Every structure is written in C-alpha cells, then in structure tokens.
C-alpha cells in the first residue's frame, strides 16, 4: 500500500517555540564610556580566540539544532504520511467490505444501475463512515464518472489523474487536496480542501479491478491528529537533542578542564625547564670563566711556590753548599776550630731549609677531613688557627648538615683557613668571628673581624691570591662570594656554598 503525503506545492512548515520572546538587537541603557570603547567591548571574540570547550558548545549546538530540525521535519512528514495512510487503510477496508459487493456487476453491465445507486445512497447515509464522507464518486477505468453525489457529473469523462491511475492499478491513494482538478467543481464550491481517497473496486474471486471509488472527507479531525502527533514528535526530538547536548557538553567540559589543567601544568613545567636551562647556561658560563681564571690562578700559585722555594730553602741550601765547598777547599790548612764552625753553619742552613720545606708541604697538604662533619671541620680550622697564632676566633654553628660531598668539605676547609689567615695577616685576628648556618640546599659562611679594613677594589686589581683563590673555589661549585671592607670599617666575608640535592659524594 502506497500513501501520497500531499499534493500542495506551496505547503510550508511553521515552528513556534513557546515562552520565547524577541530579543532586541540594541539595548536602551546608554553607555557611560566612549562609544568606540563600548563597541570594542561589545564586539564578540573571533572563533579562533575561543577555548576548545566554547567552540564545541557553539558548533555542537548549531549541528544539533540543524539535526533536530532535519529529523523533526522528516518525522513531521512521516507522521502526516502515517496518519493519512491510516485513513486510506480504513477507507480501503470500507470499500472492500461494503462498496465492492454492490458494484460486482459493474463490469458486466458497464454502468451503475438504479439498484446499485440506491444501495450506494443507503451506504452513504446509513453507516458511520458514510456520515463522515461529504462526497463520493465511482470511476470507470476509462475516466468516466459512473456515480456521484452530484448527478450532473455522472457520465462525464475526465483525464485520468495520477491518484486515479494508481488506484486503477490496484493501489489505495489518499492525500489532502485543494480541489483544483476539473472534476472537483462540485466540492470546490463548498469546501476549501478535503481528504481525497482513491480505492480500487475488485471482482470477488479474481481480484480484478473493475472501477475506482473516490471518497472525500473533512480534514479537521485528521489535521488535529496530525498536529498532535507532530507536537509529540517535536517534543521528543527536542528533549532528546537537549539531553544529548547536555551530556556532550558535560563530557567536553570535563575533558576541557583536564586539558586546561594539563596545559597549565605543562606550561609551568616548560617555564621551570626554561628557567633551569637559563640557570644551567649561566652556571656553565660562570664555570667556564672560573676555569679560565683558575688556570691563571694556578700559574700564579706555582710562581708563588717557586718564589717561596727560591727565597727560602734554596738560599739556605746554596749557603750550605758554599760552606761545604769552603771546608773542602781549605782542607787541612784550616784549623779544626774553623772547620767545626763551617760545618755548624752548614747544619744550621740545612735545618732552616728543611723547616721551610716542611712548612710549605704542610700548607699544600690537606689534613684528613673525610670522616668529619661540617661543624667538626669548622672547629678543626678554628682550633688549628688558635694553636698557631695564639688567637682563637669566636665560632657559631647553626643547623649545619651532618655530612656533605667531599668537594664541599675541602672548599669549606680552604675558605675558612684562608679567611682567618687573611684576618690575622691584616688585622692581627682582632675580634675575629666565624658563623656557619645550614640553609635549604646550602651553607652560609660569614667571617668578620674588627681590623683596619682595606680597599677591596684595589686588592683585587693588585691580584690578591687569597681573595681570588677563595672566589674561584666557591664559584666553581656554583656558590657566591662577597667581600665587604673599607678603611677603619673591618672586613666581612660572606659565602653561600650550595650542597647538591643528591647528597654526599666523593670529591
């Protein structure tokens, strides 16, 4: 069974959403600011500037609304088709049950007889469906009207319409008509539009179509059913669309929040990594410069050791050699007393040279500090300094780490030793104070004295090995070294020595 949904080419669909009012394009409230500024603020952001979630909300809403309209219009047409098809089905059943038996002899006699007309009149007036039918025709297969409620149409022949031709082929066709066809002149003068149904009249037993019955019904009840079914379908489609949009929006919002959080975390990681790389580059540059200065400084230390050896032990040994040569040349000519004096001078010169060599060796060799804590190393330096000079500095230690890498221990020992030596050399150790404090990831070292002070810039320009050596040791390990002094203001040396996070390692 085929159903024609309608024949009105100008039919339109109008959708009205309850509760929605028009929204004005402009607001009555005036702007208190500059119109150009207000316009720039009112201008919506470009789509590319919106977040992923906002873009999804906009595009998904447009897509879902377009899909909802498409599906709704399709369902609306299908509902209309189904309701009209139901009407066609009822009509076909009516024809098969009541009309076809009356017209069984139509093929034999070729026209609707008086008895057939009387029976048809009785059907149209004495049955419930007949009371719903406002007009009725019986068509012969050649397009001749064999029966009509309008007697003037009986016997007239018209061109076969599409619905009539399809019904002649055995289909049931039903649709809303605007009664524009020539054979609808009777109906057109009484109604604006009707439901027009063509049903084939078949011969019992053979199923052969001998005529076509045409029914006209008022469309009011049918249109009410169509509108009710369409409203229900639109409500279902709308609710389903809203539910899908909210579910998708929720999923995308969660995903967008996750992406935003991960993006922020990644940005922070990238920023931290960039800062770390910058710091590494700065440390690398400082290490390179420190290595260059250390090379020159080592050469100066070698010159200093060479000078100490030349001016001290070498001179004593040279004197001893001269005395030995004098003793050997004079031989027995000299008296024994002179020989003993010369040998005594040689022994004294050699003792002096040995003492100097041992002093230089002690200055170059580092005492055993591997098993000492950082505080014990500081106390060792202060105590050794006190024994050698007779002046014991004040020592303050706070929250120092128990252990540290070997390189940190060596640098701590050398820096304290050199700082106290400089303090004794230039200030006589006056009121010297050593403070050590453990900080997060570093050790803060401060050595102060109440001496006469000196010009730091001049000392650096003159190539002070003590200051340069301490600075290079500290900066090689990534620390900081500062000297604050002035004439009559004493001296203050401040050091921050970093401790690697991976813990103690051997130097």
Coordinates of C-alpha atoms in Angstrom, one line a residue:
X1 CA 0.0 0.0 0.0
X2 CA 1.4 3.4 -1.1
X3 CA 0.4 6.6 0.5
X4 CA 0.8 10.1 -1.1
X5 CA 1.7 12.6 1.6
X6 CA 0.1 15.6 -0.1
X7 CA -0.2 17.5 -3.3
X8 CA 0.0 21.1 -2.2
X9 CA 3.2 22.5 -3.7
X10 CA 3.0 25.7 -1.6
X11 CA 2.8 24.0 1.8
X12 CA 5.1 25.4 4.4
X13 CA 6.1 24.4 7.9
X14 CA 6.0 27.0 10.7
X15 CA 7.7 26.3 14.1
X16 CA 6.7 28.2 17.1
X17 CA 8.7 27.8 20.4
X18 CA 6.5 28.6 23.4
X19 CA 7.9 31.0 26.0
X20 CA 10.5 32.6 23.7
X21 CA 10.2 36.3 23.0
X22 CA 12.0 38.5 20.6
X23 CA 15.4 39.8 21.7
X24 CA 16.3 43.4 20.7
X25 CA 19.5 43.9 18.8
X26 CA 20.3 47.1 20.8
X27 CA 19.9 48.0 24.4
X28 CA 18.2 51.1 25.7
X29 CA 20.7 51.6 28.5
X30 CA 23.2 54.2 27.4
X31 CA 27.0 53.6 27.7
X32 CA 28.8 55.9 30.1
X33 CA 32.1 55.4 28.3
X34 CA 33.4 56.3 25.0
X35 CA 31.3 54.7 22.1
X36 CA 34.4 53.3 20.4
X37 CA 35.4 51.6 23.6
X38 CA 31.9 50.3 24.2
X39 CA 31.7 49.0 20.7
X40 CA 35.1 47.2 21.0
X41 CA 33.8 45.6 24.3
X42 CA 30.5 44.6 22.7
X43 CA 32.2 43.0 19.6
X44 CA 32.2 39.2 20.1
X45 CA 35.6 37.5 20.1
X46 CA 36.7 35.7 17.0
X47 CA 36.0 32.0 16.9
X48 CA 39.7 31.2 16.9
X49 CA 40.1 33.1 20.2
X50 CA 37.6 30.9 22.0
X51 CA 38.6 27.9 24.0
X52 CA 38.1 24.4 22.7
X53 CA 35.1 23.9 25.0
X54 CA 33.4 27.1 23.9
X55 CA 34.0 26.3 20.3
X56 CA 32.5 22.9 20.8
X57 CA 29.5 24.3 22.6
X58 CA 28.8 26.7 19.7
X59 CA 29.4 24.2 16.8
X60 CA 27.7 21.3 18.6
X61 CA 24.6 23.5 19.3
X62 CA 24.4 24.6 15.7
X63 CA 24.9 21.0 14.5
X64 CA 22.4 19.5 17.0
X65 CA 19.8 22.2 16.2
X66 CA 20.2 21.6 12.5
X67 CA 20.0 17.9 13.0
X68 CA 16.9 18.3 15.3
X69 CA 15.2 20.5 12.6
X70 CA 16.0 18.0 9.9
X71 CA 14.9 15.0 11.9
X72 CA 11.8 16.9 13.2
X73 CA 10.7 17.9 9.7
X74 CA 11.3 14.4 8.4
X75 CA 9.3 12.9 11.4
X76 CA 6.6 15.5 10.8
X77 CA 6.2 14.5 7.2
X78 CA 6.3 10.8 8.2
X79 CA 3.6 11.4 10.9
X80 CA 1.5 13.2 8.3
X81 CA 2.0 10.3 5.9
X82 CA 1.2 7.7 8.5
X83 CA -2.0 9.4 9.7
X84 CA -3.2 9.9 6.1
X85 CA -2.2 6.3 5.4
X86 CA -4.3 5.1 8.4
X87 CA -7.2 7.0 6.8
X88 CA -6.5 5.3 3.5
X89 CA -6.4 1.9 5.1
X90 CA -9.8 2.4 6.8
X91 CA -11.2 3.6 3.5
X92 CA -9.8 0.6 1.6
X93 CA -11.4 -1.7 4.3
X94 CA -14.7 0.1 3.9
X95 CA -14.6 -0.3 0.1
X96 CA -13.7 -4.0 0.3
X97 CA -16.4 -4.6 2.9
X98 CA -19.3 -2.6 1.6
X99 CA -18.8 -0.9 -1.7
X100 CA -17.2 -3.7 -3.7
X101 CA -20.1 -6.2 -3.2
X102 CA -22.6 -3.5 -4.5
X103 CA -20.5 -3.0 -7.7
X104 CA -19.8 -6.6 -8.6
X105 CA -22.0 -6.4 -11.8
X106 CA -20.5 -3.1 -13.0
X107 CA -18.0 -4.9 -15.3
X108 CA -20.9 -6.9 -16.9
X109 CA -23.4 -4.1 -17.3
X110 CA -20.9 -1.2 -17.9
X111 CA -22.7 1.3 -15.8
X112 CA -24.1 1.9 -12.3
X113 CA -27.7 0.7 -12.4
X114 CA -30.6 2.1 -10.4
X115 CA -30.3 -0.7 -7.8
X116 CA -26.6 0.0 -7.4
X117 CA -27.3 3.7 -7.0
X118 CA -29.9 3.0 -4.3
X119 CA -27.5 0.7 -2.4
X120 CA -24.7 3.3 -2.6
X121 CA -27.1 6.0 -1.4
X122 CA -28.0 3.8 1.5
X123 CA -24.4 3.2 2.4
X124 CA -23.5 6.8 2.4
X125 CA -26.4 7.7 4.7
X126 CA -26.8 4.7 6.9
X127 CA -23.2 3.9 8.1
X128 CA -20.9 5.8 10.5
X129 CA -18.2 6.1 7.9
X130 CA -20.8 7.2 5.3
X131 CA -21.8 10.1 7.6
X132 CA -18.1 11.2 7.6
X133 CA -18.0 11.2 3.8
X134 CA -19.0 14.5 2.3
X135 CA -18.7 13.5 -1.4
X136 CA -18.4 10.2 -3.2
X137 CA -17.7 9.1 -6.8
X138 CA -17.4 5.9 -8.7
X139 CA -15.0 6.0 -11.7
X140 CA -14.8 3.6 -14.6
X141 CA -11.4 2.7 -15.7
X142 CA -11.6 5.0 -18.8
X143 CA -12.0 8.1 -16.6
X144 CA -15.9 8.2 -16.8
X145 CA -17.8 9.1 -13.6
X146 CA -20.4 6.3 -13.2
X147 CA -21.7 7.6 -9.9
X148 CA -21.5 10.9 -7.9
X149 CA -23.4 12.7 -5.2
X150 CA -23.6 15.5 -7.8
X151 CA -25.8 14.0 -10.5
X152 CA -24.6 16.4 -13.2
X153 CA -21.2 14.8 -13.1
X154 CA -22.5 11.3 -13.9
X155 CA -21.5 10.3 -17.4
X156 CA -18.8 12.9 -17.8
X157 CA -15.3 11.8 -18.7
X158 CA -12.1 13.3 -17.4
X159 CA -8.4 12.7 -18.0
X160 CA -7.0 10.2 -15.5
X161 CA -5.2 11.9 -12.6
X162 CA -2.2 10.4 -11.0
X163 CA -4.1 9.1 -8.0
X164 CA -6.9 7.7 -10.2
X165 CA -4.4 5.9 -12.4
X166 CA -2.6 4.4 -9.5
X167 CA -5.9 3.2 -7.9
X168 CA -6.8 1.7 -11.3
X169 CA -3.6 -0.3 -10.9
X170 CA -4.7 -1.6 -7.5
X171 CA -3.2 0.9 -5.1
X172 CA -5.0 2.8 -2.4
X173 CA -4.1 6.6 -2.6
X174 CA -5.1 9.2 0.0
X175 CA -4.0 12.8 0.3
X176 CA -5.1 16.3 1.2
X177 CA -6.4 18.1 -1.9
X178 CA -7.1 21.8 -2.6
X179 CA -9.8 20.7 -5.1
X180 CA -8.2 22.4 -8.1
X181 CA -8.9 19.5 -10.5
X182 CA -11.7 19.9 -13.0
X183 CA -13.8 17.0 -11.6
X184 CA -13.9 18.7 -8.2
X185 CA -16.1 21.6 -9.3
X186 CA -18.9 20.4 -7.0
X187 CA -16.7 20.1 -4.0
X188 CA -14.7 23.3 -4.7
X189 CA -17.9 25.3 -4.3
X190 CA -18.5 24.0 -0.8
X191 CA -15.1 23.4 0.9
X192 CA -11.5 24.8 0.8
X193 CA -9.8 21.4 1.0
X194 CA -10.7 17.8 1.7
X195 CA -9.1 14.4 2.2
X196 CA -9.3 12.7 -1.2
X197 CA -9.1 8.9 -1.2
X198 CA -9.0 6.6 -4.3
X199 CA -9.7 2.9 -3.6
X200 CA -9.9 0.1 -6.3
X201 CA -13.1 -1.9 -6.6
X202 CA -12.2 -5.6 -7.2
X203 CA -14.2 -8.5 -8.5
X204 CA -14.6 -11.2 -5.9
X205 CA -12.6 -14.3 -6.6
X206 CA -10.3 -12.9 -9.4
X207 CA -9.2 -9.7 -7.7
X208 CA -9.5 -7.8 -11.0
X209 CA -10.1 -4.0 -10.7
X210 CA -13.3 -3.0 -12.4
X211 CA -13.8 0.5 -11.0
X212 CA -12.4 3.1 -8.6
X213 CA -14.2 4.5 -5.7
X214 CA -13.4 8.1 -4.7
X215 CA -14.2 9.4 -1.1
X216 CA -13.9 12.9 0.2
X217 CA -13.7 13.6 4.0
X218 CA -13.4 16.7 6.1
X219 CA -9.8 17.2 7.2
X220 CA -10.4 18.8 10.6
X221 CA -10.1 15.7 12.8
X222 CA -7.3 14.4 10.6
X223 CA -5.4 17.6 10.9
X224 CA -5.9 17.6 14.7
X225 CA -4.4 14.1 14.9
X226 CA -1.5 15.2 12.6
X227 CA -0.8 18.3 14.8
X228 CA -1.0 16.3 18.0
X229 CA 1.3 13.6 16.7
X230 CA 3.7 16.2 15.2
X231 CA 3.8 18.2 18.5
X232 CA 4.6 15.0 20.4
X233 CA 7.3 14.1 17.9
X234 CA 8.8 17.6 18.1
X235 CA 8.8 17.4 21.9
X236 CA 10.5 14.0 21.9
X237 CA 13.1 15.2 19.3
X238 CA 13.7 18.5 21.2
X239 CA 14.1 16.7 24.6
X240 CA 16.4 14.1 23.1
X241 CA 18.5 16.9 21.5
X242 CA 18.8 18.8 24.8
X243 CA 19.7 15.7 26.7
X244 CA 22.4 14.8 24.1
X245 CA 23.7 18.4 24.1
X246 CA 23.9 18.5 27.9
X247 CA 25.6 15.1 28.0
X248 CA 28.1 16.0 25.4
X249 CA 28.7 19.4 27.0
X250 CA 29.4 17.7 30.3
X251 CA 31.8 15.3 28.8
X252 CA 33.6 18.1 26.8
X253 CA 33.6 20.4 29.9
X254 CA 35.4 17.7 31.9
X255 CA 37.8 17.0 29.1
X256 CA 38.4 20.7 28.5
X257 CA 39.1 21.1 32.3
X258 CA 41.5 18.2 32.2
X259 CA 43.2 19.6 29.0
X260 CA 43.4 23.1 30.6
X261 CA 44.9 21.8 33.8
X262 CA 47.4 19.7 31.9
X263 CA 48.2 22.6 29.6
X264 CA 48.8 24.8 32.7
X265 CA 50.9 22.2 34.3
X266 CA 52.8 21.7 31.0
X267 CA 53.3 25.5 30.7
X268 CA 54.6 25.6 34.3
X269 CA 56.9 22.7 33.5
X270 CA 58.1 24.4 30.4
X271 CA 58.7 27.6 32.3
X272 CA 60.6 25.8 35.0
X273 CA 62.6 23.9 32.4
X274 CA 63.4 27.2 30.6
X275 CA 64.4 28.8 33.9
X276 CA 66.5 25.7 34.7
X277 CA 68.1 25.8 31.2
X278 CA 68.9 29.5 31.7
X279 CA 70.4 28.9 35.1
X280 CA 72.4 26.0 33.6
X281 CA 73.7 28.3 30.9
X282 CA 74.6 30.9 33.5
X283 CA 76.3 28.3 35.6
X284 CA 78.1 26.9 32.6
X285 CA 79.3 30.4 31.7
X286 CA 80.4 31.0 35.3
X287 CA 82.2 27.7 35.4
X288 CA 83.9 28.4 32.1
X289 CA 85.1 31.8 33.3
X290 CA 86.1 30.3 36.7
X291 CA 88.1 27.6 34.9
X292 CA 89.9 30.3 32.9
X293 CA 90.6 32.3 36.0
X294 CA 91.6 29.1 37.8
X295 CA 94.2 28.3 35.1
X296 CA 95.8 31.7 35.6
X297 CA 95.5 31.5 39.3
X298 CA 97.2 28.1 39.4
X299 CA 100.0 29.5 37.4
X300 CA 100.3 32.3 40.0
X301 CA 100.3 29.8 42.8
X302 CA 103.1 27.9 41.1
X303 CA 105.0 31.2 40.8
X304 CA 104.4 31.8 44.5
X305 CA 105.6 28.4 45.5
X306 CA 108.6 28.8 43.2
X307 CA 109.4 32.1 44.8
X308 CA 109.0 30.6 48.3
X309 CA 111.3 27.7 47.4
X310 CA 113.8 30.1 45.8
X311 CA 113.8 32.7 48.5
X312 CA 113.8 30.2 51.5
X313 CA 115.1 26.7 51.2
X314 CA 117.1 27.3 48.0
X315 CA 119.0 30.1 49.6
X316 CA 119.8 28.1 52.7
X317 CA 120.9 25.1 50.7
X318 CA 123.1 27.4 48.5
X319 CA 124.7 28.8 51.6
X320 CA 125.3 25.3 52.9
X321 CA 126.9 24.3 49.6
X322 CA 129.2 27.3 49.7
X323 CA 130.3 26.5 53.2
X324 CA 130.8 22.8 52.2
X325 CA 133.0 24.0 49.3
X326 CA 135.0 26.2 51.6
X327 CA 135.6 23.4 54.0
X328 CA 136.6 21.1 51.2
X329 CA 139.0 23.6 49.5
X330 CA 140.8 24.7 52.7
X331 CA 141.3 21.0 53.8
X332 CA 143.8 20.6 56.5
X333 CA 145.2 24.1 56.1
X334 CA 142.4 25.4 58.2
X335 CA 142.3 24.7 61.8
X336 CA 139.9 22.3 63.3
X337 CA 138.1 25.1 65.1
X338 CA 137.3 26.8 61.8
X339 CA 136.2 23.5 60.2
X340 CA 133.8 23.0 63.1
X341 CA 132.4 26.5 62.7
X342 CA 131.8 26.0 59.0
X343 CA 130.1 22.6 59.5
X344 CA 127.9 24.2 62.2
X345 CA 126.9 26.9 59.7
X346 CA 126.1 24.2 57.1
X347 CA 123.9 22.3 59.6
X348 CA 122.0 25.4 60.6
X349 CA 121.4 26.3 56.9
X350 CA 120.2 22.8 56.2
X351 CA 117.9 22.8 59.3
X352 CA 116.4 26.1 58.1
X353 CA 115.9 24.8 54.6
X354 CA 114.2 21.6 56.0
X355 CA 112.0 23.7 58.3
X356 CA 110.9 25.9 55.3
X357 CA 110.2 22.8 53.1
X358 CA 108.1 21.2 55.8
X359 CA 106.2 24.4 56.3
X360 CA 105.5 24.6 52.6
X361 CA 104.5 21.0 52.5
X362 CA 102.1 21.4 55.4
X363 CA 100.5 24.4 53.6
X364 CA 99.9 22.3 50.4
X365 CA 98.7 19.1 52.1
X366 CA 95.1 18.9 53.3
X367 CA 94.5 17.2 56.7
X368 CA 92.3 14.1 57.0
X369 CA 88.7 15.6 57.0
X370 CA 86.8 12.9 55.1
X371 CA 85.2 11.4 58.2
X372 CA 84.5 14.8 59.8
X373 CA 81.1 16.6 59.8
X374 CA 80.8 20.1 58.5
X375 CA 80.7 21.5 62.1
X376 CA 83.8 19.4 63.1
X377 CA 85.7 20.8 60.1
X378 CA 84.9 24.3 61.1
X379 CA 86.0 23.6 64.7
X380 CA 89.2 21.9 63.4
X381 CA 90.1 25.0 61.4
X382 CA 89.4 27.4 64.3
X383 CA 91.4 25.3 66.8
X384 CA 94.4 24.9 64.5
X385 CA 94.4 28.6 63.8
X386 CA 94.3 29.3 67.6
X387 CA 97.2 27.0 68.3
X388 CA 99.4 28.6 65.5
X389 CA 98.6 32.2 66.3
X390 CA 97.5 32.2 69.9
X391 CA 94.3 34.0 68.9
X392 CA 91.1 31.8 68.9
X393 CA 88.2 33.3 66.9
X394 CA 84.6 33.0 68.0
X395 CA 82.7 30.1 66.3
X396 CA 78.9 29.9 65.9
X397 CA 77.3 27.0 64.1
X398 CA 73.5 26.6 63.5
X399 CA 71.7 23.6 61.9
X400 CA 74.6 22.5 59.8
X401 CA 74.2 19.3 57.8
X402 CA 76.0 16.3 59.3
X403 CA 77.6 15.3 56.1
X404 CA 78.4 16.9 52.7
X405 CA 80.2 15.9 49.5
X406 CA 84.0 15.8 49.6
X407 CA 84.3 18.9 47.4
X408 CA 82.2 20.9 49.8
X409 CA 84.3 19.8 52.8
X410 CA 87.5 20.7 51.0
X411 CA 86.2 24.1 49.9
X412 CA 84.8 24.8 53.4
X413 CA 88.2 24.0 55.0
X414 CA 90.2 26.0 52.5
X415 CA 87.9 29.1 52.6
X416 CA 87.9 29.2 56.4
X417 CA 91.6 28.7 56.6
X418 CA 92.4 31.4 54.0
X419 CA 89.8 33.9 55.5
X420 CA 91.3 33.5 59.0
X421 CA 94.8 33.7 57.7
X422 CA 94.0 37.0 55.9
X423 CA 92.3 38.3 59.0
X424 CA 95.4 37.5 61.1
X425 CA 97.8 38.9 58.5
X426 CA 96.0 42.2 58.1
X427 CA 94.1 42.6 61.4
X428 CA 96.1 40.5 63.8
X429 CA 93.0 38.4 64.3
X430 CA 91.2 41.2 66.1
X431 CA 87.7 40.1 67.3
X432 CA 87.5 37.5 64.5
X433 CA 84.1 35.7 64.4
X434 CA 83.1 32.7 62.2
X435 CA 79.4 32.0 61.7
X436 CA 78.1 29.0 59.8
X437 CA 74.4 28.3 59.2
X438 CA 72.7 25.5 57.4
X439 CA 70.1 26.7 54.9
X440 CA 67.8 24.9 52.4
X441 CA 70.3 23.4 50.0
X442 CA 73.3 25.5 51.0
X443 CA 75.6 26.6 53.8
X444 CA 76.0 30.3 54.7
X445 CA 79.5 31.2 55.9
X446 CA 80.4 34.6 57.4
X447 CA 83.9 35.6 58.7
X448 CA 84.2 39.1 60.2
X449 CA 87.0 41.0 62.1
X450 CA 87.4 44.4 63.6
X451 CA 90.6 45.2 61.8
X452 CA 91.6 48.3 59.9
X453 CA 90.0 47.1 56.7
X454 CA 91.2 47.6 53.2
X455 CA 90.1 48.8 49.7
X456 CA 88.5 45.7 48.1
X457 CA 88.8 47.0 44.5
X458 CA 92.5 47.8 44.9
X459 CA 93.2 44.4 46.4
X460 CA 91.5 42.7 43.6
X461 CA 93.3 44.8 41.0
X462 CA 96.6 44.1 42.6
X463 CA 95.9 40.3 42.3
X464 CA 95.4 39.2 45.8
X465 CA 95.9 35.4 45.7
X466 CA 93.9 34.8 48.9
X467 CA 90.7 36.6 47.7
X468 CA 91.0 35.3 44.1
X469 CA 91.6 31.7 45.4
X470 CA 88.5 31.8 47.7
X471 CA 86.3 33.3 44.9
X472 CA 87.4 30.7 42.3
X473 CA 86.8 27.8 44.7
X474 CA 83.3 29.0 45.6
X475 CA 82.2 29.9 42.1
X476 CA 83.5 26.6 40.7
X477 CA 80.9 24.9 42.9
X478 CA 78.1 27.3 41.9
X479 CA 78.2 29.4 45.1
X480 CA 78.6 33.1 45.8
X481 CA 81.5 35.1 47.4
X482 CA 81.3 38.6 48.7
X483 CA 83.8 40.8 50.5
X484 CA 82.7 44.0 52.3
X485 CA 85.5 46.1 53.8
X486 CA 86.7 49.6 54.0
X487 CA 89.3 51.8 55.8
X488 CA 88.6 51.6 59.5
X489 CA 85.5 49.5 59.0
X490 CA 86.8 46.0 59.5
X491 CA 86.2 43.2 57.0
X492 CA 83.3 40.9 56.3
X493 CA 83.5 37.8 54.0
X494 CA 80.1 36.2 53.1
X495 CA 79.9 32.9 51.3
X496 CA 76.9 30.8 50.2
X497 CA 78.1 27.3 49.4
X498 CA 75.4 25.1 47.7
X499 CA 75.0 21.4 48.7
X500 CA 73.9 19.1 45.8
X501 CA 70.4 17.6 46.3
X502 CA 71.7 14.1 45.5
X503 CA 73.6 14.1 48.8
X504 CA 77.2 13.4 49.7
X505 CA 79.6 12.3 47.0
X506 CA 83.3 12.0 46.9
X507 CA 85.3 14.9 45.6

